[in-house]
Coordinates of C-alpha atoms in Angstrom, one line a residue:
X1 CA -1.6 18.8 68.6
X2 CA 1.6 19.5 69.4
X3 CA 3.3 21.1 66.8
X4 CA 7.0 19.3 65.6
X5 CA 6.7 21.4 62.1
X6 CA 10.5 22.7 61.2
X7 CA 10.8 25.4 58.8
X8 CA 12.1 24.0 55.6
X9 CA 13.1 26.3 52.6
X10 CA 10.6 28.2 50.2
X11 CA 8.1 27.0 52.2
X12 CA 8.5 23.5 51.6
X13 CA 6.3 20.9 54.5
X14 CA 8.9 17.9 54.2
X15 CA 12.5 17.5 53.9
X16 CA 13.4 14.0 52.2
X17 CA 17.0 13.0 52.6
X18 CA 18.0 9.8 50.1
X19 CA 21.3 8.6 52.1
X20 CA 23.2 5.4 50.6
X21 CA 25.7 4.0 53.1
X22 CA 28.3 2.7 51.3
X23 CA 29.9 0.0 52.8
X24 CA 30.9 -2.3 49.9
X25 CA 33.4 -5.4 51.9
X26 CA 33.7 -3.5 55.2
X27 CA 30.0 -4.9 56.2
X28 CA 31.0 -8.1 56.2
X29 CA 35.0 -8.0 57.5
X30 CA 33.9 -5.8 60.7
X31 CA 31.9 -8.3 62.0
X32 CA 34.1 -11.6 61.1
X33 CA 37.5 -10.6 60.2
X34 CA 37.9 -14.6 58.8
X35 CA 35.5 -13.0 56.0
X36 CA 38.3 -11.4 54.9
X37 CA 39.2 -15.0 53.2
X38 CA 36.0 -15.9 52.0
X39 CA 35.5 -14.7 48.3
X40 CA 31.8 -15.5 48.0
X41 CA 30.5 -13.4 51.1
X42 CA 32.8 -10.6 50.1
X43 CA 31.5 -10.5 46.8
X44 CA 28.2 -9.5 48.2
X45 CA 29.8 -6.8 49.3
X46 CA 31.7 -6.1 46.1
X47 CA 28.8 -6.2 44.1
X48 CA 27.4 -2.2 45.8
X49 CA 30.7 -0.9 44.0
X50 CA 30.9 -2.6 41.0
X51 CA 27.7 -2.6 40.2
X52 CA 25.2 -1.2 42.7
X53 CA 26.7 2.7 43.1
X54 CA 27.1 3.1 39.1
X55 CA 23.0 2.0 38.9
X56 CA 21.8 4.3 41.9
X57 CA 24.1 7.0 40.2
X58 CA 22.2 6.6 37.3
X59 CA 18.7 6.6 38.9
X60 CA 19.6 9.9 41.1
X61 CA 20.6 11.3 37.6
X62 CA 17.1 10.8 36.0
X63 CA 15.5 11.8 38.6
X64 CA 17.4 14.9 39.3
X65 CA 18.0 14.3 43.3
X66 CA 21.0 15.0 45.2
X67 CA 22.2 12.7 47.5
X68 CA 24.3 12.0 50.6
X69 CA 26.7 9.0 50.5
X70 CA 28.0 7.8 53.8
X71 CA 31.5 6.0 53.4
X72 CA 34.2 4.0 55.2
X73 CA 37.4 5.0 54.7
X74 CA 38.3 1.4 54.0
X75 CA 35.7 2.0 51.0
X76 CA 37.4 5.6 50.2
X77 CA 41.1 3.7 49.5
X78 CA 39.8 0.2 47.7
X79 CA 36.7 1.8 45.4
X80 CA 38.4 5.1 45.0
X81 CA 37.2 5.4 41.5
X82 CA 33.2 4.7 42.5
X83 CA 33.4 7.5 45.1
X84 CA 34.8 9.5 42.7
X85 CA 32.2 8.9 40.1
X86 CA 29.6 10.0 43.2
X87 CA 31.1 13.2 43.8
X88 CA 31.4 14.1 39.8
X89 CA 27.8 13.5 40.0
X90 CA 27.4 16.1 42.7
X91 CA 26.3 14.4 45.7
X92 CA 28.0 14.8 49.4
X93 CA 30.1 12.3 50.6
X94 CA 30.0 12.1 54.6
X95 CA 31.8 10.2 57.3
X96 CA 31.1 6.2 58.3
X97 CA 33.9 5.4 59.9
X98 CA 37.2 3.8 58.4
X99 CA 36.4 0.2 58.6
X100 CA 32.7 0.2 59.6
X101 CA 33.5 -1.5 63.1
X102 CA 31.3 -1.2 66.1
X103 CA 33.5 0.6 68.5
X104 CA 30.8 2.3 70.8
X105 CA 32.8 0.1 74.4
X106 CA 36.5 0.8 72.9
X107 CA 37.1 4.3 73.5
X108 CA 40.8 4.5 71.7
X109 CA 39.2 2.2 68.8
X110 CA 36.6 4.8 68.0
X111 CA 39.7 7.7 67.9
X112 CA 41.1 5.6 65.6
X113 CA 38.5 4.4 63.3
X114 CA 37.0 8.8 63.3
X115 CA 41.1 10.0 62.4
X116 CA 41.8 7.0 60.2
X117 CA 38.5 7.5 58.0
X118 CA 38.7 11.3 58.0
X119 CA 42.6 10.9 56.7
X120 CA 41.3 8.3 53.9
X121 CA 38.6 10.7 52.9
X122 CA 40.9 13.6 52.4
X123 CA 44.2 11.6 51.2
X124 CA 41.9 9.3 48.4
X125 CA 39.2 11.9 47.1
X126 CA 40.1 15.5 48.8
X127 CA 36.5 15.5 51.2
X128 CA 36.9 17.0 54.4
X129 CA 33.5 15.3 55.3
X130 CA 30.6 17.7 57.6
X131 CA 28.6 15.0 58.4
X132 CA 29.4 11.4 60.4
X133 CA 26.8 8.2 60.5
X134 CA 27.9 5.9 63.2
X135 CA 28.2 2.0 61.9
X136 CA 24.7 0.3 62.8
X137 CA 23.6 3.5 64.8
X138 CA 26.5 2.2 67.5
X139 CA 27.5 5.3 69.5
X140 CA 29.2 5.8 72.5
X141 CA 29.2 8.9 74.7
X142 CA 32.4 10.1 73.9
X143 CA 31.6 10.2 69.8
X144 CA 29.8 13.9 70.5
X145 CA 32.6 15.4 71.5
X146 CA 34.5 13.8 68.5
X147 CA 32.8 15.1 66.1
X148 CA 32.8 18.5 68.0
X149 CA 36.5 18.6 67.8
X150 CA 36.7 17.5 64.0
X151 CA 34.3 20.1 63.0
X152 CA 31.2 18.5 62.1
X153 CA 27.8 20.0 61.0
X154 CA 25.9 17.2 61.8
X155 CA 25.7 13.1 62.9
X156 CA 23.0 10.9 61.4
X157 CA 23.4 8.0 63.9
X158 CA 20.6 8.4 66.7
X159 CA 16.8 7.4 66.5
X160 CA 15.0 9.6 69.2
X161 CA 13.3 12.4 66.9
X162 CA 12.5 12.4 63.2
X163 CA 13.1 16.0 63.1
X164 CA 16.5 17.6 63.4
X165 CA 18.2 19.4 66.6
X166 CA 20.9 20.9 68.2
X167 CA 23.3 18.3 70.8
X168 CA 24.1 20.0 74.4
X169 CA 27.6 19.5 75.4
X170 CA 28.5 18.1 79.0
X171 CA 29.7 21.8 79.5
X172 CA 26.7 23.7 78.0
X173 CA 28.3 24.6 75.1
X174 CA 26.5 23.7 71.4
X175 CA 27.4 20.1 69.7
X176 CA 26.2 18.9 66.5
X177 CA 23.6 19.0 64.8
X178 CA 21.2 15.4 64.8
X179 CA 19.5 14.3 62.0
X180 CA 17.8 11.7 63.1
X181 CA 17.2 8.0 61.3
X182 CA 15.3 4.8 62.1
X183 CA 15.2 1.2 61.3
X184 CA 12.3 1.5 59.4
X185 CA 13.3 3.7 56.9
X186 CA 16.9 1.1 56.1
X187 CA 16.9 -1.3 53.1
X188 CA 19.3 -3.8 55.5
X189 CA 16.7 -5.5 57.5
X190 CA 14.2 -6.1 54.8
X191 CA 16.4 -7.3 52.2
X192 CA 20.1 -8.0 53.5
X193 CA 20.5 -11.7 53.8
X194 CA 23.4 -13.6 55.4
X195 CA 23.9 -17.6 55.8
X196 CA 25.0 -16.2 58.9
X197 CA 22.2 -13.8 60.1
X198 CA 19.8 -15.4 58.1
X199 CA 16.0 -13.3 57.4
X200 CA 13.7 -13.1 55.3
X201 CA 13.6 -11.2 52.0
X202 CA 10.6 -9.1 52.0
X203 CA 9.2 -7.5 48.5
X204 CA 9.1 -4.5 46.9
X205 CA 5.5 -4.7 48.3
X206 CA 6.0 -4.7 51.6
X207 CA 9.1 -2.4 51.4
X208 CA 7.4 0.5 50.1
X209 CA 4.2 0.3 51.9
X210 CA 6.8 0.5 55.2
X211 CA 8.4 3.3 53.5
X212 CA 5.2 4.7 51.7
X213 CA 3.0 5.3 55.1
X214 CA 6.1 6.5 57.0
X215 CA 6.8 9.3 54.7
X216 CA 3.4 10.0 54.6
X217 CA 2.5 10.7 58.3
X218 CA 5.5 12.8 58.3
X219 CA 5.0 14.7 55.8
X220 CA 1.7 15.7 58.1
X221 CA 3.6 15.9 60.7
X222 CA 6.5 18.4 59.0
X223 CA 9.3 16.3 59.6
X224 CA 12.9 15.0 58.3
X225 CA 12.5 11.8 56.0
X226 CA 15.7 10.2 56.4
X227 CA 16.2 7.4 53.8
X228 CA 19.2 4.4 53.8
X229 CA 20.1 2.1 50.9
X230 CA 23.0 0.4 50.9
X231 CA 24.8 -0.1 47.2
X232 CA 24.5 -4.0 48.0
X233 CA 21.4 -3.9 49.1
X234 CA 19.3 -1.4 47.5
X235 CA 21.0 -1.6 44.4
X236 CA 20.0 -4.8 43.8
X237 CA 17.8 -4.8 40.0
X238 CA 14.2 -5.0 41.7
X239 CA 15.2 -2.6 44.4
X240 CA 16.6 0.1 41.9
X241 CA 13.1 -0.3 40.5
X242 CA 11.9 0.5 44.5
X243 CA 13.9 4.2 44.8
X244 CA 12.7 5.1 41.1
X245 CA 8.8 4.3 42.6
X246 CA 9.6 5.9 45.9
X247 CA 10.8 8.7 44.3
X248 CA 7.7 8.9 42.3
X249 CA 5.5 8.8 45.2
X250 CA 6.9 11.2 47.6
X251 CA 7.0 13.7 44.3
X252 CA 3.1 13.1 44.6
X253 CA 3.1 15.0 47.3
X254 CA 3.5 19.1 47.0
X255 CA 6.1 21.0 49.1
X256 CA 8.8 18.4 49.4
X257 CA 12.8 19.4 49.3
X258 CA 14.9 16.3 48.5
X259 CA 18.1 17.8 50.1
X260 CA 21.8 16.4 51.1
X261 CA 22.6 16.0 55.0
X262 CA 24.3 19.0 55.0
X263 CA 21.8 21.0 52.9
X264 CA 19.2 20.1 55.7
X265 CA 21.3 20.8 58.9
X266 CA 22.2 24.2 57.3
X267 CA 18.5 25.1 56.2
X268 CA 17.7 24.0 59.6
X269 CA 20.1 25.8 61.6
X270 CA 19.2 28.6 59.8
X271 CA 15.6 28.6 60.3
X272 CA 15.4 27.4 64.3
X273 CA 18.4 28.7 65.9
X274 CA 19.6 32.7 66.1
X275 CA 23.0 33.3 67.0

């Protein structure tokens, strides 16, 4: 079998990243700015900082994981206070854009929204972020060399591994390092419900056992378990209940590091590539 195993620390088989994207009203204004005037949809959006981030906070507490929480700068400047409460707790706060737009055809757009967020970051709560997470996995070609010039460790926003690795420059020179997601392992398109997108909302059930038998075959396989809630989403009552039992299960399992996204891009730079 071919062998995709990475090297995590002390020996561990699986690296198990919790990420909560935290988009609070942005997810709702990018796509329809007239949402801007429409109190009941931006409530849903409301409700991951009021009450969704304080409940996960809680949960990662108990269980003693460390987190990564990806956030808009819009989110930075308007829930100031609930991005402070997650760095008090410990966990990283990375880049997601300033206004959570899909900019991946709009060039000067995508300047903006990357130096806009970056400023709100540093100007609200004093993060100079290492890691980036595109909105909705959108990416163009020119976000690589972006994040090259900003600095970054790592971008979270392509789905064509489930292990981490190094991006090639046009020029041959080294680029960030990916650490790769996938739809599978979101919350938003089991449980995130819009008049205007409307789906169904699965259960618990049918969450976890997605969840449950991808973590499992790549925790065989030695991999990256890259995990994404969303405050409004997954920090819903019943789906607090979901990360507790997830948590439980993957700690079923021996040799597993639950680690931040720069924890695992360090630890894996370390381990797989020699200066």
């Amino acid at each position: 079998m071919h062998d995709m195993s990475v090297k995590w620390p002390n020996g561990a088989r699986c690296a198990v990243m919790l990420t909560f994207d935290f988009d609070a009203e942005t997810l709702w204004t990018s796509r329809d700015p007239e949402n801007a005037r429409r109190p009941g949809v931006l409530s849903q959006g409301r409700y991951g900082a009021k009450v969704g981030v304080p409940k996960i906070l809680d949960t990662l507490r108990e269980e003693g994981v460390k987190s990564t929480f990806f956030v808009p700068g819009w989110t930075a400047e308007n829930h100031t206070d609930r991005v402070e409460m997650i760095l008090k707790d410990g966990h990283e706060v990375a880049h997601h854009s300033y206004s959570h737009k899909w900019v991946s055809d709009d060039p000067q757009a995508e300047v903006e929204e990357m130096e806009k967020g970056l400023e709100a970051l540093k100007r609200t709560v004093g993060v100079v972020p290492k890691g980036y997470r595109s909105p909705a996995g959108e990416v163009s070609e020119g976000l690589f060399k972006l994040l090259k010039q900003h600095n970054f460790l790592y971008d979270s926003s392509l789905m064509d591994d489930i292990n981490p690795y190094r991006h090639i420059m046009p020029d041959g020179s080294k680029g960030v390092i990916e650490l790769p997601w996938h739809w599978s392992l979101d919350d938003a398109p089991f449980a995130l419900f819009s008049v205007k997108t409307p789906r169904p909302i699965f259960t618990n059930e049918h969450m976890l056992s997605v969840y449950k038998e991808e973590f499992r075959e790549i925790y065989r396989w030695g991999g990256l378990f890259d995990m994404i809630f969303h405050p409004q989403v997954g920090g819903r009552p019943s789906r607090i209940a979901l990360i507790r039992e997830l948590i439980a299960f993957i700690r079923t399992f021996p040799g597993v590091w639950f680690a931040t996204g720069a924890e695992v891009a360090e630890a894996w730079s370390k381990a797989h590539e020699t200066e």
